[in-house]
Coordinates of C-alpha atoms (C1' of nucleotides) in Angstrom, one line a residue:
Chain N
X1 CA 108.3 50.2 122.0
X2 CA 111.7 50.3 122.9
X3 CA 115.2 49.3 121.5
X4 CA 114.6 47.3 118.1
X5 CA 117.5 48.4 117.1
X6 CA 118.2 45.1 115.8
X7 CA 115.2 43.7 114.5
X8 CA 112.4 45.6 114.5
X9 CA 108.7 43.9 113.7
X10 CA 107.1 45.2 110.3
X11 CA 104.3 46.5 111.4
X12 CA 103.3 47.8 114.9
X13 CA 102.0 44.5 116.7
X14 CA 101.7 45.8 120.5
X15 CA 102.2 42.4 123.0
X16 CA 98.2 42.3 124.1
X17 CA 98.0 39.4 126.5
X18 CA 101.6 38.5 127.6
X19 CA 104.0 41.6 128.4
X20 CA 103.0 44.9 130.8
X21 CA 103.9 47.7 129.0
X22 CA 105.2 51.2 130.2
X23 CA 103.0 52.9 127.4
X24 CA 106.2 55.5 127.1
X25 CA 108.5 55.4 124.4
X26 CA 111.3 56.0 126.7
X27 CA 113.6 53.9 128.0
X28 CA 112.9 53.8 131.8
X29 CA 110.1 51.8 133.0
X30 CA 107.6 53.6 135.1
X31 CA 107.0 53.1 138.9
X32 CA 103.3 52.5 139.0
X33 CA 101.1 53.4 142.1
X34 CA 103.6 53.8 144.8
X35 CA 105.3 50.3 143.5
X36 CA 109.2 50.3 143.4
X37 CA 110.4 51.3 140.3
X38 CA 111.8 48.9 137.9
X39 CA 115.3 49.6 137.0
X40 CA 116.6 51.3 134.9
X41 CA 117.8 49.8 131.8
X42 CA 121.6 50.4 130.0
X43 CA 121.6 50.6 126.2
X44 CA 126.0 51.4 127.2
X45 CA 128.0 53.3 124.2
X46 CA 124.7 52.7 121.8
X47 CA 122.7 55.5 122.6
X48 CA 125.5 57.7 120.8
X49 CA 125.9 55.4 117.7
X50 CA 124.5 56.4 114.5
X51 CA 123.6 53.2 113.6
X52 CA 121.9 52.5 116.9
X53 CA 119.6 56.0 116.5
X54 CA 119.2 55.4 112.6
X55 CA 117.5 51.8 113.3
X56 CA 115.2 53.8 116.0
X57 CA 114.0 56.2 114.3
X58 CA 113.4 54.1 111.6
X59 CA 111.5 51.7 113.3
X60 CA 109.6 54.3 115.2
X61 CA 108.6 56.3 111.9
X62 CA 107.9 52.9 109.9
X63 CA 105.6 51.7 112.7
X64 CA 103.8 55.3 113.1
X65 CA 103.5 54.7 108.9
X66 CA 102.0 51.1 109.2
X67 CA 100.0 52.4 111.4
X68 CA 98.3 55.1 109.0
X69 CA 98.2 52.5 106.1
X70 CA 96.4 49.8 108.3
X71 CA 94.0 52.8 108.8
X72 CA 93.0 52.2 104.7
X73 CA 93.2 48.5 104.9
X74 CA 96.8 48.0 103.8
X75 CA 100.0 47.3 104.6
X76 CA 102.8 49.3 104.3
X77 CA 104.1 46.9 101.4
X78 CA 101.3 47.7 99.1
X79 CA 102.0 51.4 98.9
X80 CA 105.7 50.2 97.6
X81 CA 104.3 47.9 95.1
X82 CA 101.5 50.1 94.3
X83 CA 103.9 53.2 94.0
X84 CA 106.2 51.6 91.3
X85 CA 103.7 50.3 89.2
X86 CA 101.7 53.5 89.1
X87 CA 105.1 55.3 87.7
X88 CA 105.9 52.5 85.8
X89 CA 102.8 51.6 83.6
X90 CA 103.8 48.3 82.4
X91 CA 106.1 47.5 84.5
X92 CA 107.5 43.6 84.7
X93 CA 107.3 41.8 87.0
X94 CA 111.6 40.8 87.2
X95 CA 111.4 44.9 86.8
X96 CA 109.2 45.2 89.8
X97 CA 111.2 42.9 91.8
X98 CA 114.7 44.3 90.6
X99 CA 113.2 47.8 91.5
X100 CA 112.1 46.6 94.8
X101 CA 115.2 44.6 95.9
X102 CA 113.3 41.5 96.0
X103 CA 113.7 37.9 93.9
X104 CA 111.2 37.5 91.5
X105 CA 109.9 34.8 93.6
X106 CA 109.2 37.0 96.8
X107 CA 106.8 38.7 94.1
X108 CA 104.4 36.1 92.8
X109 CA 102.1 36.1 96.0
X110 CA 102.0 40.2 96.3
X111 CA 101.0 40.6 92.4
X112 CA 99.0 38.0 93.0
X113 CA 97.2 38.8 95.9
X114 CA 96.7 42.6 94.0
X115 CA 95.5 40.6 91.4
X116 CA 92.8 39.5 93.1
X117 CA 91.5 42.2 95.1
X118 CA 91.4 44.2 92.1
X119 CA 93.9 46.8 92.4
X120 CA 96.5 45.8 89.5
X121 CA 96.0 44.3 86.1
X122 CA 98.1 41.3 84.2
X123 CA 98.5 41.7 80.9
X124 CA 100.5 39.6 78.6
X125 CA 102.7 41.4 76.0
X126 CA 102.8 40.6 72.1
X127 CA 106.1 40.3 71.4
X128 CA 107.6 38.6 74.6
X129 CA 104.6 36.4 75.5
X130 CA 106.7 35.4 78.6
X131 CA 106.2 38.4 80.4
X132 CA 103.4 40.5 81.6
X133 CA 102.5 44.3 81.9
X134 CA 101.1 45.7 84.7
X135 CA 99.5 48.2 85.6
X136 CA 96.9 49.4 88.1
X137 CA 93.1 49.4 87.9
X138 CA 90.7 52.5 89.0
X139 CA 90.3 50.7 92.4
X140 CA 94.2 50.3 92.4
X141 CA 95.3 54.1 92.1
X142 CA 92.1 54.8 94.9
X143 CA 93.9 53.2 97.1
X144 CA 97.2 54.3 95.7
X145 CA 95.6 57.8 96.5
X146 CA 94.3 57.1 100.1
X147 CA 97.7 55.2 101.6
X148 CA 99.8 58.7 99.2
X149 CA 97.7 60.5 101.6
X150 CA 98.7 58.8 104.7
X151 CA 102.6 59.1 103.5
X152 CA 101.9 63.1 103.0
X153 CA 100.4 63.5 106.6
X154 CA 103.5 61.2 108.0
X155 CA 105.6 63.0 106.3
X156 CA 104.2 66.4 108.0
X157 CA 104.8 65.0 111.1
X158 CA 108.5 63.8 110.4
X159 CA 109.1 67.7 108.6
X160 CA 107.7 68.9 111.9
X161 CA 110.4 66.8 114.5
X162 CA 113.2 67.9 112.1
X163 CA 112.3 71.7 110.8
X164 CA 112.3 73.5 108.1
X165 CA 116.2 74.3 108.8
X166 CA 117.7 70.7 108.7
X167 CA 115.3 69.2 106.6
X168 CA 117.1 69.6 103.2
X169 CA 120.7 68.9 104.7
X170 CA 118.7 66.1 106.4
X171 CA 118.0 64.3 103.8
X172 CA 120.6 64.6 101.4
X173 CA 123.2 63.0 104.0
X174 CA 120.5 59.9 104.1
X175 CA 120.9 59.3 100.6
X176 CA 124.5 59.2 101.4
X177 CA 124.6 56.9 103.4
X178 CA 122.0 55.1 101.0
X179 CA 124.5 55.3 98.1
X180 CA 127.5 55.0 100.2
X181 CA 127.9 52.9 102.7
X182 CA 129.1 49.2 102.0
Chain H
X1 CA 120.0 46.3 96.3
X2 CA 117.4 48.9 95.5
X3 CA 114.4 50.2 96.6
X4 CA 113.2 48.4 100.0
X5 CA 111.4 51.1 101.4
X6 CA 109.0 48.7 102.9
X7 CA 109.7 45.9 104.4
X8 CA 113.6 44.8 103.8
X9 CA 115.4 41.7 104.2
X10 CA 117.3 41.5 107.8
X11 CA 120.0 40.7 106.7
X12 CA 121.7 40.5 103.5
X13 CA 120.8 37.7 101.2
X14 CA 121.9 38.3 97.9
X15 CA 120.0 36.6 95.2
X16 CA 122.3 34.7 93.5
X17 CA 120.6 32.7 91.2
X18 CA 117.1 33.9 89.7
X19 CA 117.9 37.9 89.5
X20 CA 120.2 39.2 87.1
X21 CA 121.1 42.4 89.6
X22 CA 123.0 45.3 88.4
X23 CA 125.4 45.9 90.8
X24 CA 125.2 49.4 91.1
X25 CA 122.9 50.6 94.1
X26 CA 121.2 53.4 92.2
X27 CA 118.1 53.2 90.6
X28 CA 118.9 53.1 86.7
X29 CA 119.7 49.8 85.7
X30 CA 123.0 49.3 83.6
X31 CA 123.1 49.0 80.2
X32 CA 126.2 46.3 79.6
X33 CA 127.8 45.7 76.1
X34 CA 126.0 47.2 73.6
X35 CA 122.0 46.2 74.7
X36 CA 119.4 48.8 75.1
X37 CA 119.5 50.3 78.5
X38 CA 116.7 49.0 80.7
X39 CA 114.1 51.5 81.3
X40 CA 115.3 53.8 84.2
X41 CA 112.6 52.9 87.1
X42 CA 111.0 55.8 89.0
X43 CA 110.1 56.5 92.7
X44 CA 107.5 59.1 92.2
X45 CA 107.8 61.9 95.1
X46 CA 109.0 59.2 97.5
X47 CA 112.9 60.1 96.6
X48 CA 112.0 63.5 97.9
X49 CA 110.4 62.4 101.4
X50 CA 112.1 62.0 104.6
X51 CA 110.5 58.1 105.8
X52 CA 111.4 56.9 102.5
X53 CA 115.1 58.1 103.0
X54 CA 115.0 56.7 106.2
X55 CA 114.2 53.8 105.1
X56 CA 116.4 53.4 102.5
X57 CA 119.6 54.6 104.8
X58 CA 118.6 53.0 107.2
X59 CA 118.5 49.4 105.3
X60 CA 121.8 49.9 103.9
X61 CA 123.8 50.6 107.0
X62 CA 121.6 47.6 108.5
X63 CA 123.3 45.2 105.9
X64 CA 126.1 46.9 105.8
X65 CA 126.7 45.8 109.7
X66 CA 124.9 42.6 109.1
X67 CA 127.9 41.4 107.4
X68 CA 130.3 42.9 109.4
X69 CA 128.9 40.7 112.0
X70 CA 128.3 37.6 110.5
X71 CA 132.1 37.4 110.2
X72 CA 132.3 36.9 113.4
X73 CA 129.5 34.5 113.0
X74 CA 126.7 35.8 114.9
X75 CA 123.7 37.6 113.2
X76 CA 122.8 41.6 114.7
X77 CA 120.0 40.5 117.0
X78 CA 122.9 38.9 119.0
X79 CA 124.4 42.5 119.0
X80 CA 121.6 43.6 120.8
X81 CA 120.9 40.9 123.5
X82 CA 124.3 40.6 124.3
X83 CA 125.0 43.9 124.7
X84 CA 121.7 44.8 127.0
X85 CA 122.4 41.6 129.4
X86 CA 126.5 43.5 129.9
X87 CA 125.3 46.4 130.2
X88 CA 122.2 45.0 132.7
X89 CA 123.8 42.0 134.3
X90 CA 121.3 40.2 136.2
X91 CA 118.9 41.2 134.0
X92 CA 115.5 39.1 133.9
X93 CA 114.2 37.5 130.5
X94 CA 111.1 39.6 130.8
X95 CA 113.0 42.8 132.0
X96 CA 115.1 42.0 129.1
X97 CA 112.2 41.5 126.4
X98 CA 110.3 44.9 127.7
X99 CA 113.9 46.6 126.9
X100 CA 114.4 45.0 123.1
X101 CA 110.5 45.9 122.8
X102 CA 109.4 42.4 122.5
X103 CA 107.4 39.5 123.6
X104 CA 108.9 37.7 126.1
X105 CA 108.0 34.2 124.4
X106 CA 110.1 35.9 121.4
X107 CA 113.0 35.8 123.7
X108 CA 112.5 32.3 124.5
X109 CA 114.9 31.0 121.9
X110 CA 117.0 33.9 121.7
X111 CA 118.4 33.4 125.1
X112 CA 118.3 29.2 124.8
X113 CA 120.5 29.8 121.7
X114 CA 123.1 31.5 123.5
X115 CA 123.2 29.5 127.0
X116 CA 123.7 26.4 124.8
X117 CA 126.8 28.3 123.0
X118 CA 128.0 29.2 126.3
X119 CA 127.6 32.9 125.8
X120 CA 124.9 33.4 128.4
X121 CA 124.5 31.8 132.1
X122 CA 121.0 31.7 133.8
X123 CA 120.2 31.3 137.5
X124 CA 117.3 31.4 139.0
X125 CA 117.1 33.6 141.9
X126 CA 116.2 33.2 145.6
X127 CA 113.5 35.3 146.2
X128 CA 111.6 34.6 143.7
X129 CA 112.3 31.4 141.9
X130 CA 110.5 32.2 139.1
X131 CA 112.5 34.6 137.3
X132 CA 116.5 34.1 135.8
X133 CA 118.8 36.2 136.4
X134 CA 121.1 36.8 132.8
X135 CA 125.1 37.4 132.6
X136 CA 127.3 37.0 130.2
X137 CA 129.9 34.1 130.6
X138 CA 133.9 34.6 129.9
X139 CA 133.0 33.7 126.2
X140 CA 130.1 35.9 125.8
X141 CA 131.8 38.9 126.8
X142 CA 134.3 37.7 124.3
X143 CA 131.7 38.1 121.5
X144 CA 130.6 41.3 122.7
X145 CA 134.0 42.6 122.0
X146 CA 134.4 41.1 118.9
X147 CA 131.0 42.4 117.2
X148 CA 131.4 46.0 119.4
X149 CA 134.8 45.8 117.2
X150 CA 132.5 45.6 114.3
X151 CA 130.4 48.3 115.1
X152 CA 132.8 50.4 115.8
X153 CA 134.4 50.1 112.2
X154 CA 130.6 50.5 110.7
X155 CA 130.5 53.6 113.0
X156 CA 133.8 55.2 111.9
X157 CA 132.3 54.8 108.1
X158 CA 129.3 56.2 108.6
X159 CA 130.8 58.9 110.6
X160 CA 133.2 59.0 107.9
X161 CA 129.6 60.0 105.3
X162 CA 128.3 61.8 107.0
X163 CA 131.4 64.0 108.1
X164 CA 131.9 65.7 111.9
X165 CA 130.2 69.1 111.3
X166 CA 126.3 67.8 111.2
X167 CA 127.1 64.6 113.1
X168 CA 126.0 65.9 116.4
X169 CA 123.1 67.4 114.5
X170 CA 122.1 64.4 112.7
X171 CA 122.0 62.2 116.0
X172 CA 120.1 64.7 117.6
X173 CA 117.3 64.5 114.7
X174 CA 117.1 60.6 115.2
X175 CA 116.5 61.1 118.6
X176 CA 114.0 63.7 118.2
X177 CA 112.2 61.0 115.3
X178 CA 112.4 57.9 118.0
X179 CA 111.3 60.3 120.8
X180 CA 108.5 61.9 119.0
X181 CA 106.6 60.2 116.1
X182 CA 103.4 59.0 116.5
Chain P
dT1 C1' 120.7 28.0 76.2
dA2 C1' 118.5 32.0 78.5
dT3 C1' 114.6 34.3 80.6
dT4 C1' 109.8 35.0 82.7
dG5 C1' 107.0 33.8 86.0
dT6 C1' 105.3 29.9 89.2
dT7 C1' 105.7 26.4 92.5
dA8 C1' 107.6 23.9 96.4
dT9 C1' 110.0 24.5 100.3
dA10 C1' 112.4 26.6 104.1
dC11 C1' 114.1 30.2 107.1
dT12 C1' 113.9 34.2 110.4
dC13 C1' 111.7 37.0 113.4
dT14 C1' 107.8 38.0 115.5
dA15 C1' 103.2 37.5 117.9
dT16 C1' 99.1 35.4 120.6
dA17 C1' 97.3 32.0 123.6
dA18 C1' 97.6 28.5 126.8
dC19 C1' 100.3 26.2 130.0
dT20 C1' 103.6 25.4 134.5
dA21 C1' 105.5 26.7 138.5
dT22 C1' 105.8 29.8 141.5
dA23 C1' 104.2 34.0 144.2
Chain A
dT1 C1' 94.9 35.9 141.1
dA2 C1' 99.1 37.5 139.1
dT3 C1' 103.8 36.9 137.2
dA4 C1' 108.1 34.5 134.9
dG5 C1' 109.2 31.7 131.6
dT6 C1' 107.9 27.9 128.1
dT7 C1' 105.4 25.7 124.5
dA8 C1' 102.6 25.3 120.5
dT9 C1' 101.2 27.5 116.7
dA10 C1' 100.7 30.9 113.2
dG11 C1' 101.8 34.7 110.0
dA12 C1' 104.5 37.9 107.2
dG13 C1' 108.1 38.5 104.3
dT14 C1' 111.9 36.7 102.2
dA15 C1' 115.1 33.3 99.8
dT16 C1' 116.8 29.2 96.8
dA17 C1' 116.0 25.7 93.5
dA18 C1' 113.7 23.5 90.0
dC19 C1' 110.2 23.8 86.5
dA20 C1' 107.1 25.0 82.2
dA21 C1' 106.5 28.0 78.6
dT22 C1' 108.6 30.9 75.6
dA23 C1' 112.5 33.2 73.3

DNA sequence: TATTGTTATACTCTATAACTATA
DNA sequence: TATAGTTATAGAGTATAACAATA
């Protein structure tokens, strides 16, 4: 992989049949066998942007975490939508999708499709007979479990590049920018 | 927005008609005149992990410069080709897809797109007539300066966050993340 | 009238596979 | 046979608008 630092694919897909990879992450393409190198390529003033590094690492930690969750059958989506229901137990679904950024809309097909493979239950409530509670079955929070367990060996990984040092300092100026920027 | 520490929208779409949003960015939703507040949603340990953060920053400063550039009319991803073919002129579609970590077939478009709007000329070259050779035209660079102007304001505000002592620091870590997550 | 969730529809970005024209 | 670029097609994730049921 290499720039996406505009828009990055969701989930690692690596290019199979049409494009020759240099497997490194780096930015120069490797000479192969004795072959002329291929050039060089210029990212200009955008390797020393913030923005330009945020969207990198980003991408590069997301696709290392889609990785892990395809390992358990899911994708990285899931674990979101499986997270907020299991520490919201009865949770809307307008809350969900508020929660999650999302219109309600975007959120029919996920519930659904959790629906169906058993993780999370629909429940209509008594008094609003509108809306539903949800919340997730025993299958639901095992697989909750397996893809928290993938996060907790990612997030080893991630603790590891940065260091115990930075980590703290780390972090608090991402929610900053989180909260902050407009 | 809120949580989208999966899979984001590109670029900023607010919903405008089916979601009641709180306008605040943080997590507890507003209680307005008088109603009981909402239930505060929770996040579990994922406030406290890096990727999460990362995601979250990351999303925010992406919109943020999402609609910094669709003032000028063009969306990011037009950030990022135009700036790799200035910075690469002559580039080839291929060398250009292997550089934005994509299919080439995904660049297809991308680069029609901008040779019809006159921002990009092709030309096929001599020794081997397969291949185009990118630059950017008169009104292409034009752009580039335009949406680098952009950038550079979204730069000076998250520089502005994230405050000159632990800027240096902070790229550094991104790096390290891009460089070294599997 | 307002809200919850669904449906219909469309858009963006991306990929894979097969094709063409060249090498 | 291999490569550069195109075309056809598909899929994931998202949105808007309109709707039915309910409040």
């Amino acid at each position: 992989m290499a720039v996406q630092f505009i828009n990055g694919p969701v989930v690692e897909r690596r290019a199979k049949t049409n494009v020759a990879r240099n497997g490194s992450r780096g930015v120069k393409p490797r000479a192969k066998n004795g072959e002329a190198a291929a050039k060089p390529i210029s990212f200009g003033p955008l390797a020393a942007w913030i923005g330009f590094n945020l969207r990198m690492a980003q991408e590069t930690a997301f696709q290392a975490f889609s990785r892990r969750s395809q390992e358990v059958g899911e994708s990285p989506g899931r674990f979101a939508t499986l997270t907020l229901i299991a520490r919201n137990p009865g949770i809307s679904q307008t809350e969900l999708s508020q929660a999650a950024g999302r219109d309600k809309s975007s959120l029919t097909p996920v519930v659904e499709d959790l629906v169906r493979r058993g993780m999370v239950e629909r429940a209509r409530t008594r008094d609003d007979r509108r809306t539903y509670r949800l919340n997730l079955t025993t299958a639901g929070k095992k697989t909750l479990t397996q893809l928290t367990r993938c996060a907790r060996r990612h997030e080893r990984n991630l603790d590891a590049v940065i260091g115990p040092r930075d980590r703290k300092r780390f972090i608090q100026i991402l929610k900053k920018i989180a909260a902050e920027i407009e």
